[in-house]
CSV table of C-alpha atoms in Angstrom, one decimal:
chain,number,residue,atom,x,y,z
A,86,MET,CA,0.0,0.0,0.0
A,87,ARG,CA,1.3,3.4,-0.9
A,88,SER,CA,2.1,5.7,2.0
A,89,LEU,CA,0.1,8.9,2.3
A,90,LEU,CA,3.3,10.8,2.3
A,91,GLU,CA,4.3,9.4,-1.2
A,92,PRO,CA,3.5,11.9,-4.0
A,93,THR,CA,1.5,10.5,-6.9
A,94,ARG,CA,2.2,11.3,-10.5
A,95,ARG,CA,-1.2,13.0,-10.7
A,96,SER,CA,-0.6,15.3,-7.8
A,97,LYS,CA,2.7,16.4,-9.3
A,98,ASP,CA,1.0,17.1,-12.6
A,99,LEU,CA,-1.8,19.2,-11.1
A,100,PRO,CA,-0.7,21.3,-8.2
A,101,ALA,CA,-2.9,23.4,-6.0
A,102,ARG,CA,-3.4,27.0,-7.1
A,103,GLN,CA,-4.5,30.1,-5.3
A,104,LEU,CA,-8.1,31.3,-6.1
A,105,ALA,CA,-9.0,34.9,-6.8
A,106,ASN,CA,-12.1,37.0,-6.7
A,107,ARG,CA,-13.2,35.8,-10.1
A,108,ASP,CA,-13.8,32.4,-8.4
A,109,LEU,CA,-15.7,33.8,-5.4
A,110,ALA,CA,-19.3,33.2,-6.6
A,111,GLN,CA,-18.5,29.5,-7.4
A,112,VAL,CA,-16.6,29.0,-4.1
A,113,LEU,CA,-19.6,30.4,-2.1
A,114,ARG,CA,-22.0,28.1,-3.9
A,115,VAL,CA,-19.8,25.1,-3.0
A,116,LEU,CA,-19.5,26.2,0.7
A,117,ASP,CA,-23.2,26.7,0.8
A,118,ALA,CA,-23.7,23.0,0.3
A,119,ASP,CA,-21.9,22.4,3.7
A,120,PRO,CA,-22.9,25.6,5.5
A,121,ILE,CA,-22.2,24.5,9.1
A,122,ALA,CA,-18.8,22.8,8.6
A,123,SER,CA,-17.6,25.7,6.3
A,124,CYS,CA,-19.0,28.5,8.5
A,125,MET,CA,-15.5,29.8,9.5
A,126,ILE,CA,-14.4,30.2,6.0
A,127,ALA,CA,-17.7,31.2,4.4
A,128,ALA,CA,-18.1,34.1,6.9
A,129,ARG,CA,-14.6,35.3,6.1
A,130,LEU,CA,-15.1,35.2,2.3
A,131,GLN,CA,-18.5,36.8,2.5
A,132,GLU,CA,-17.0,39.8,4.3
A,133,PHE,CA,-13.6,40.1,2.6
A,134,GLY,CA,-13.8,38.1,-0.6
A,135,LEU,CA,-10.7,36.4,-2.1
A,136,ASP,CA,-8.4,39.4,-2.5
A,137,ALA,CA,-5.1,38.2,-0.9
A,138,ARG,CA,-4.1,41.9,-0.4
A,139,CYS,CA,-6.6,42.1,2.5
A,140,GLY,CA,-4.3,39.9,4.5
A,141,HIS,CA,-7.0,37.5,5.6
A,142,GLY,CA,-5.5,34.3,4.1
A,143,GLU,CA,-5.6,32.4,0.8
A,144,LEU,CA,-8.0,29.8,-0.6
A,145,TRP,CA,-6.4,27.0,-2.7
A,146,SER,CA,-7.9,24.5,-5.1
A,147,ARG,CA,-6.7,21.6,-7.2
A,148,GLY,CA,-9.0,21.1,-10.2
A,149,GLY,CA,-11.5,23.8,-9.4
A,150,PRO,CA,-13.7,24.9,-6.4
A,151,SER,CA,-16.3,22.2,-7.0
A,152,VAL,CA,-13.6,19.5,-6.7
A,153,SER,CA,-11.3,20.7,-3.8
A,154,LEU,CA,-10.8,23.6,-1.5
A,155,CYS,CA,-8.4,24.5,1.4
A,156,PHE,CA,-8.1,27.7,3.3
A,157,SER,CA,-4.6,28.9,4.5
A,158,GLY,CA,-4.4,31.6,7.1
A,159,ALA,CA,-4.2,31.6,10.9
A,160,ASN,CA,-5.5,28.1,10.6
A,161,LEU,CA,-5.1,25.6,7.7
A,162,VAL,CA,-8.6,24.4,6.9
A,163,PRO,CA,-9.2,21.6,4.4
A,164,LEU,CA,-12.8,22.0,3.1
A,165,LEU,CA,-13.2,19.6,0.2
A,166,GLY,CA,-11.0,17.1,-1.7
A,167,ASP,CA,-9.7,13.6,-2.3
A,168,HIS,CA,-6.3,12.2,-1.4
A,169,ASP,CA,-4.6,13.8,-4.3
A,170,ALA,CA,-6.0,17.2,-3.5
A,171,LEU,CA,-4.8,16.9,0.1
A,172,ARG,CA,-1.4,15.9,-1.2
A,173,ALA,CA,-1.3,19.0,-3.4
A,174,PHE,CA,-2.4,21.2,-0.5
A,175,ALA,CA,0.4,19.7,1.7
A,176,ASP,CA,2.9,20.2,-1.1
A,177,ARG,CA,1.9,23.9,-1.4
A,178,ALA,CA,1.9,24.5,2.4
A,179,ILE,CA,5.4,23.1,3.0
A,180,ARG,CA,7.0,25.3,0.2
A,181,TRP,CA,6.5,28.3,2.5
A,182,PRO,CA,7.3,29.1,6.2
A,183,ARG,CA,4.4,27.9,8.3
A,184,MET,CA,2.1,30.8,9.4
A,185,CYS,CA,-0.8,28.8,10.9
A,186,SER,CA,-1.1,27.6,14.5
A,187,SER,CA,-3.4,24.6,13.7
A,188,VAL,CA,-4.9,22.3,11.1
A,189,VAL,CA,-8.6,22.1,11.7
A,190,GLY,CA,-11.7,20.8,9.8
A,191,ARG,CA,-13.7,17.7,9.1
A,192,ARG,CA,-11.9,14.8,10.7
A,193,GLU,CA,-11.8,12.9,7.4
A,194,LEU,CA,-9.8,15.8,5.8
A,195,ALA,CA,-7.8,17.3,8.7
A,196,LEU,CA,-6.1,14.1,9.9
A,197,PRO,CA,-4.9,12.8,6.5
A,198,LEU,CA,-3.7,16.3,5.7
A,199,TRP,CA,-1.7,16.5,8.9
A,200,GLU,CA,-0.2,13.1,8.2
A,201,MET,CA,1.2,14.5,5.0
A,202,LEU,CA,2.5,17.6,6.8
A,203,SER,CA,3.8,16.2,10.1
A,204,ASP,CA,7.3,15.4,8.8
A,205,HIS,CA,7.7,19.0,8.0
A,206,TRP,CA,5.7,20.8,10.6
A,207,GLY,CA,5.7,18.3,13.5
A,208,PRO,CA,5.8,17.3,16.1
A,209,GLU,CA,2.3,18.4,17.0
A,210,ARG,CA,1.6,19.9,20.4
A,211,GLU,CA,-1.7,18.2,20.6
A,212,VAL,CA,-4.0,16.2,18.4
A,213,ARG,CA,-7.8,16.4,19.1
A,214,GLU,CA,-9.0,13.6,16.9
A,215,GLN,CA,-12.7,13.6,17.9
A,216,GLN,CA,-14.6,16.9,18.1
A,217,PRO,CA,-18.3,16.6,17.6
A,218,LEU,CA,-19.7,19.3,15.3
A,219,LEU,CA,-23.0,20.3,16.8
A,220,ALA,CA,-25.9,22.3,15.3
A,221,LEU,CA,-29.2,23.9,16.5
A,222,ALA,CA,-31.7,25.2,14.0
A,223,GLN,CA,-34.7,25.6,16.4
A,224,PRO,CA,-35.1,27.7,19.6
A,225,PRO,CA,-33.2,26.1,22.5
A,226,LEU,CA,-34.8,23.4,24.6
A,227,SER,CA,-33.5,24.8,27.9
A,228,THR,CA,-34.3,28.1,29.5
A,229,PRO,CA,-32.0,30.9,28.6
A,230,ASP,CA,-30.2,33.0,31.2
A,231,LEU,CA,-31.8,36.5,30.9
A,232,ALA,CA,-28.8,38.0,32.6
A,233,VAL,CA,-26.5,37.0,29.7
A,234,ARG,CA,-26.3,39.9,27.3
A,235,ARG,CA,-24.0,41.5,24.7
A,236,VAL,CA,-20.9,42.9,26.2
A,237,ARG,CA,-20.5,46.7,25.9
A,238,PRO,CA,-17.3,48.3,24.5
A,239,ASP,CA,-16.5,49.9,27.9
A,240,GLU,CA,-16.4,46.4,29.4
A,241,LEU,CA,-13.5,45.2,27.3
A,242,ASP,CA,-10.9,45.1,30.0
A,243,ARG,CA,-13.1,43.1,32.4
A,244,TYR,CA,-14.2,40.7,29.6
A,245,LEU,CA,-10.6,40.3,28.4
A,246,VAL,CA,-9.6,38.8,31.8
A,247,ALA,CA,-12.2,36.0,31.3
A,248,ALA,CA,-11.3,35.6,27.6
A,249,ILE,CA,-7.6,35.1,28.4
A,250,ALA,CA,-8.4,32.6,31.2
A,251,MET,CA,-10.6,30.7,28.8
A,252,PHE,CA,-7.9,30.6,26.1
A,253,ILE,CA,-5.2,29.3,28.5
A,254,GLU,CA,-7.6,26.7,29.8
A,255,GLU,CA,-8.7,25.5,26.4
A,256,VAL,CA,-5.7,25.9,24.2
A,257,GLY,CA,-2.9,25.5,26.8
A,258,VAL,CA,-1.0,28.6,25.8
A,259,ASP,CA,-1.2,32.3,26.8
A,260,PRO,CA,-2.6,34.4,23.9
A,261,ARG,CA,-0.4,37.3,25.2
A,262,ALA,CA,2.9,35.4,24.8
A,263,SER,CA,3.9,36.5,21.3
A,264,ASP,CA,3.0,40.2,21.2
A,265,GLY,CA,2.0,41.1,24.8
A,266,GLY,CA,-1.6,40.3,24.0
A,267,ARG,CA,-2.2,43.2,21.5
A,268,GLY,CA,-3.5,40.9,18.7
A,269,TYR,CA,-5.8,39.0,21.0
A,270,ARG,CA,-7.1,42.2,22.5
A,271,ARG,CA,-7.9,43.5,19.0
A,272,ARG,CA,-9.7,40.3,18.2
A,273,ILE,CA,-11.9,40.4,21.3
A,274,GLN,CA,-12.5,44.2,20.9
A,275,SER,CA,-13.7,43.5,17.4
A,276,LEU,CA,-16.1,40.8,18.6
A,277,ILE,CA,-17.5,43.1,21.2
A,278,GLU,CA,-17.9,46.1,18.9
A,279,SER,CA,-19.8,43.8,16.4
A,280,GLY,CA,-22.2,42.6,19.1
A,281,ARG,CA,-20.9,39.1,19.0
A,282,ALA,CA,-19.4,38.8,22.5
A,283,TRP,CA,-21.8,37.7,25.3
A,284,GLY,CA,-21.4,37.6,29.0
A,285,ARG,CA,-23.0,37.5,32.5
A,286,PHE,CA,-21.5,39.9,35.0
A,287,GLU,CA,-21.6,39.6,38.8
A,288,ASP,CA,-20.2,42.5,40.8
A,289,GLY,CA,-18.3,43.6,37.7
A,290,GLU,CA,-16.8,40.2,37.1
A,291,VAL,CA,-17.5,37.9,34.1
A,292,ILE,CA,-18.9,34.6,35.3
A,293,PHE,CA,-20.1,33.3,31.9
A,294,LYS,CA,-18.8,34.2,28.5
A,295,ALA,CA,-19.1,33.1,24.9
A,296,GLU,CA,-18.6,34.6,21.4
A,297,VAL,CA,-20.1,34.1,18.0
A,298,GLY,CA,-16.7,33.7,16.5
A,299,SER,CA,-17.9,33.3,12.9
A,300,LEU,CA,-21.1,34.6,11.4
A,301,SER,CA,-22.0,33.6,7.9
A,302,ARG,CA,-25.3,34.2,6.1
A,303,ARG,CA,-26.6,30.8,7.3
A,304,THR,CA,-24.6,29.9,10.4
A,305,GLY,CA,-23.3,31.4,13.6
A,306,GLN,CA,-20.5,29.4,15.1
A,307,ILE,CA,-20.2,29.8,18.9
A,308,GLN,CA,-16.8,29.7,20.5
A,309,GLY,CA,-15.1,30.5,23.8
A,310,VAL,CA,-17.8,29.2,26.1
A,311,TRP,CA,-16.5,29.5,29.6
A,312,VAL,CA,-17.8,29.7,33.2
A,313,HIS,CA,-15.8,31.2,36.0
A,314,PRO,CA,-14.4,28.3,38.2
A,315,GLU,CA,-16.2,29.5,41.3
A,316,TYR,CA,-19.6,29.4,39.5
A,317,ARG,CA,-19.3,26.0,37.8
A,318,GLY,CA,-21.8,23.2,38.5
A,319,LYS,CA,-24.7,25.7,38.9
A,320,GLY,CA,-26.2,25.6,35.3
A,321,HIS,CA,-24.6,28.8,34.0
A,322,GLY,CA,-23.0,27.0,31.1
A,323,THR,CA,-26.3,25.5,29.9
A,324,ALA,CA,-28.4,28.6,30.4
A,325,GLY,CA,-25.7,31.0,29.0
A,326,THR,CA,-25.2,28.9,25.9
A,327,ALA,CA,-29.0,28.8,25.4
A,328,SER,CA,-29.0,32.6,25.4
A,329,VAL,CA,-26.3,32.9,22.8
A,330,ALA,CA,-27.7,30.1,20.6
A,331,GLY,CA,-31.2,31.5,20.9
A,332,ALA,CA,-29.9,34.9,19.6
A,333,VAL,CA,-28.2,33.2,16.6
A,334,VAL,CA,-31.4,31.2,15.8
A,335,ALA,CA,-33.6,34.3,16.1
A,336,SER,CA,-31.4,35.9,13.5
A,337,GLY,CA,-32.5,33.2,11.0
A,338,ARG,CA,-29.3,31.2,11.2
A,339,THR,CA,-28.3,27.8,12.5
A,340,ALA,CA,-26.3,27.9,15.7
A,341,SER,CA,-23.2,25.7,15.7
A,342,LEU,CA,-20.2,24.8,17.8
A,343,TYR,CA,-17.7,22.0,18.1
A,344,VAL,CA,-16.5,20.5,21.3
A,345,ASN,CA,-13.8,18.0,22.5
A,346,ASP,CA,-15.3,14.5,22.8
A,347,TYR,CA,-13.7,14.1,26.3
A,348,ASN,CA,-15.4,17.3,27.7
A,349,GLU,CA,-18.4,15.4,29.0
A,350,ILE,CA,-19.7,18.2,31.1
A,351,ALA,CA,-19.9,20.6,28.1
A,352,ARG,CA,-21.4,17.9,25.9
A,353,ARG,CA,-24.2,17.3,28.4
A,354,ALA,CA,-24.8,21.0,28.6
A,355,TYR,CA,-25.0,21.4,24.9
A,356,SER,CA,-27.3,18.4,24.6
A,357,ARG,CA,-29.7,20.0,27.1
A,358,VAL,CA,-29.7,23.2,25.0
A,359,GLY,CA,-30.8,21.0,22.0
A,360,PHE,CA,-27.6,20.8,20.0
A,361,ARG,CA,-27.2,17.6,17.9
A,362,GLN,CA,-24.1,16.2,16.2
A,363,ILE,CA,-23.9,16.5,12.5
A,364,ALA,CA,-20.3,15.7,11.8
A,365,THR,CA,-16.9,15.3,13.5
A,366,PHE,CA,-14.0,17.8,13.4
A,367,ALA,CA,-10.4,17.3,14.3
A,368,THR,CA,-7.8,19.9,15.4
A,369,ILE,CA,-4.0,19.5,15.4
A,370,LEU,CA,-2.3,22.2,17.4
A,371,VAL,CA,1.3,23.0,16.4
A,372,ASP,CA,3.8,25.2,18.1
């Protein structure tokens, strides 16, 4: 059996190419066929298009958008393609210095792509092989927390404390490590200013937080769900997530998120809200 790392004649003959704005309409039609799994990229393309000069990453294809797609930016996200397409994406990725911090996407695409990249980009810091991708298209089953609301711009500093704590707990690194936190602060500030950061405050302190990290025309992907350690086990995660998911659904979109399979507490909470699994993601974290 040929190794996944062994290039094929076909992949050499037809390399991956960078798509441009002339391809945008076709790309969006393809992503619209898988609107929940492609939400992160669809939202970005709907806002910024495919102009690489915007600095928001590149979209690659081998054989055309209807055949294969892979986004390269802060994350490397395979969206569509067979083995030869993944091989072409890997070949293109390793020709340049690595800019991404993870490979993430549908498990059946992300894991084989990482196998092709691992000799060049490894060793990985962590492989999360099973991340259920969940969706909710109807109002939540559980009662929302009426105290959970959109975060105001003047609350950035207090919210940022919780966001950093969540990031360290979830990802295992401090988002302030590389630039003193300026980039992460800008990201959180942008989410707050766009009305996509939600929290519950008690005595000025965030006890629940979550963001709608990606918002496409059809899907809102929730991220960064976190409960202050002193308030855990009291239902804040379930009720808070119901509030955020309910707002996404009320906007006419499907609410979505993905979760580590071993996080049983979170999975039970999301199940009570009404989320159901539609696919499986995988994430490979690299240093």
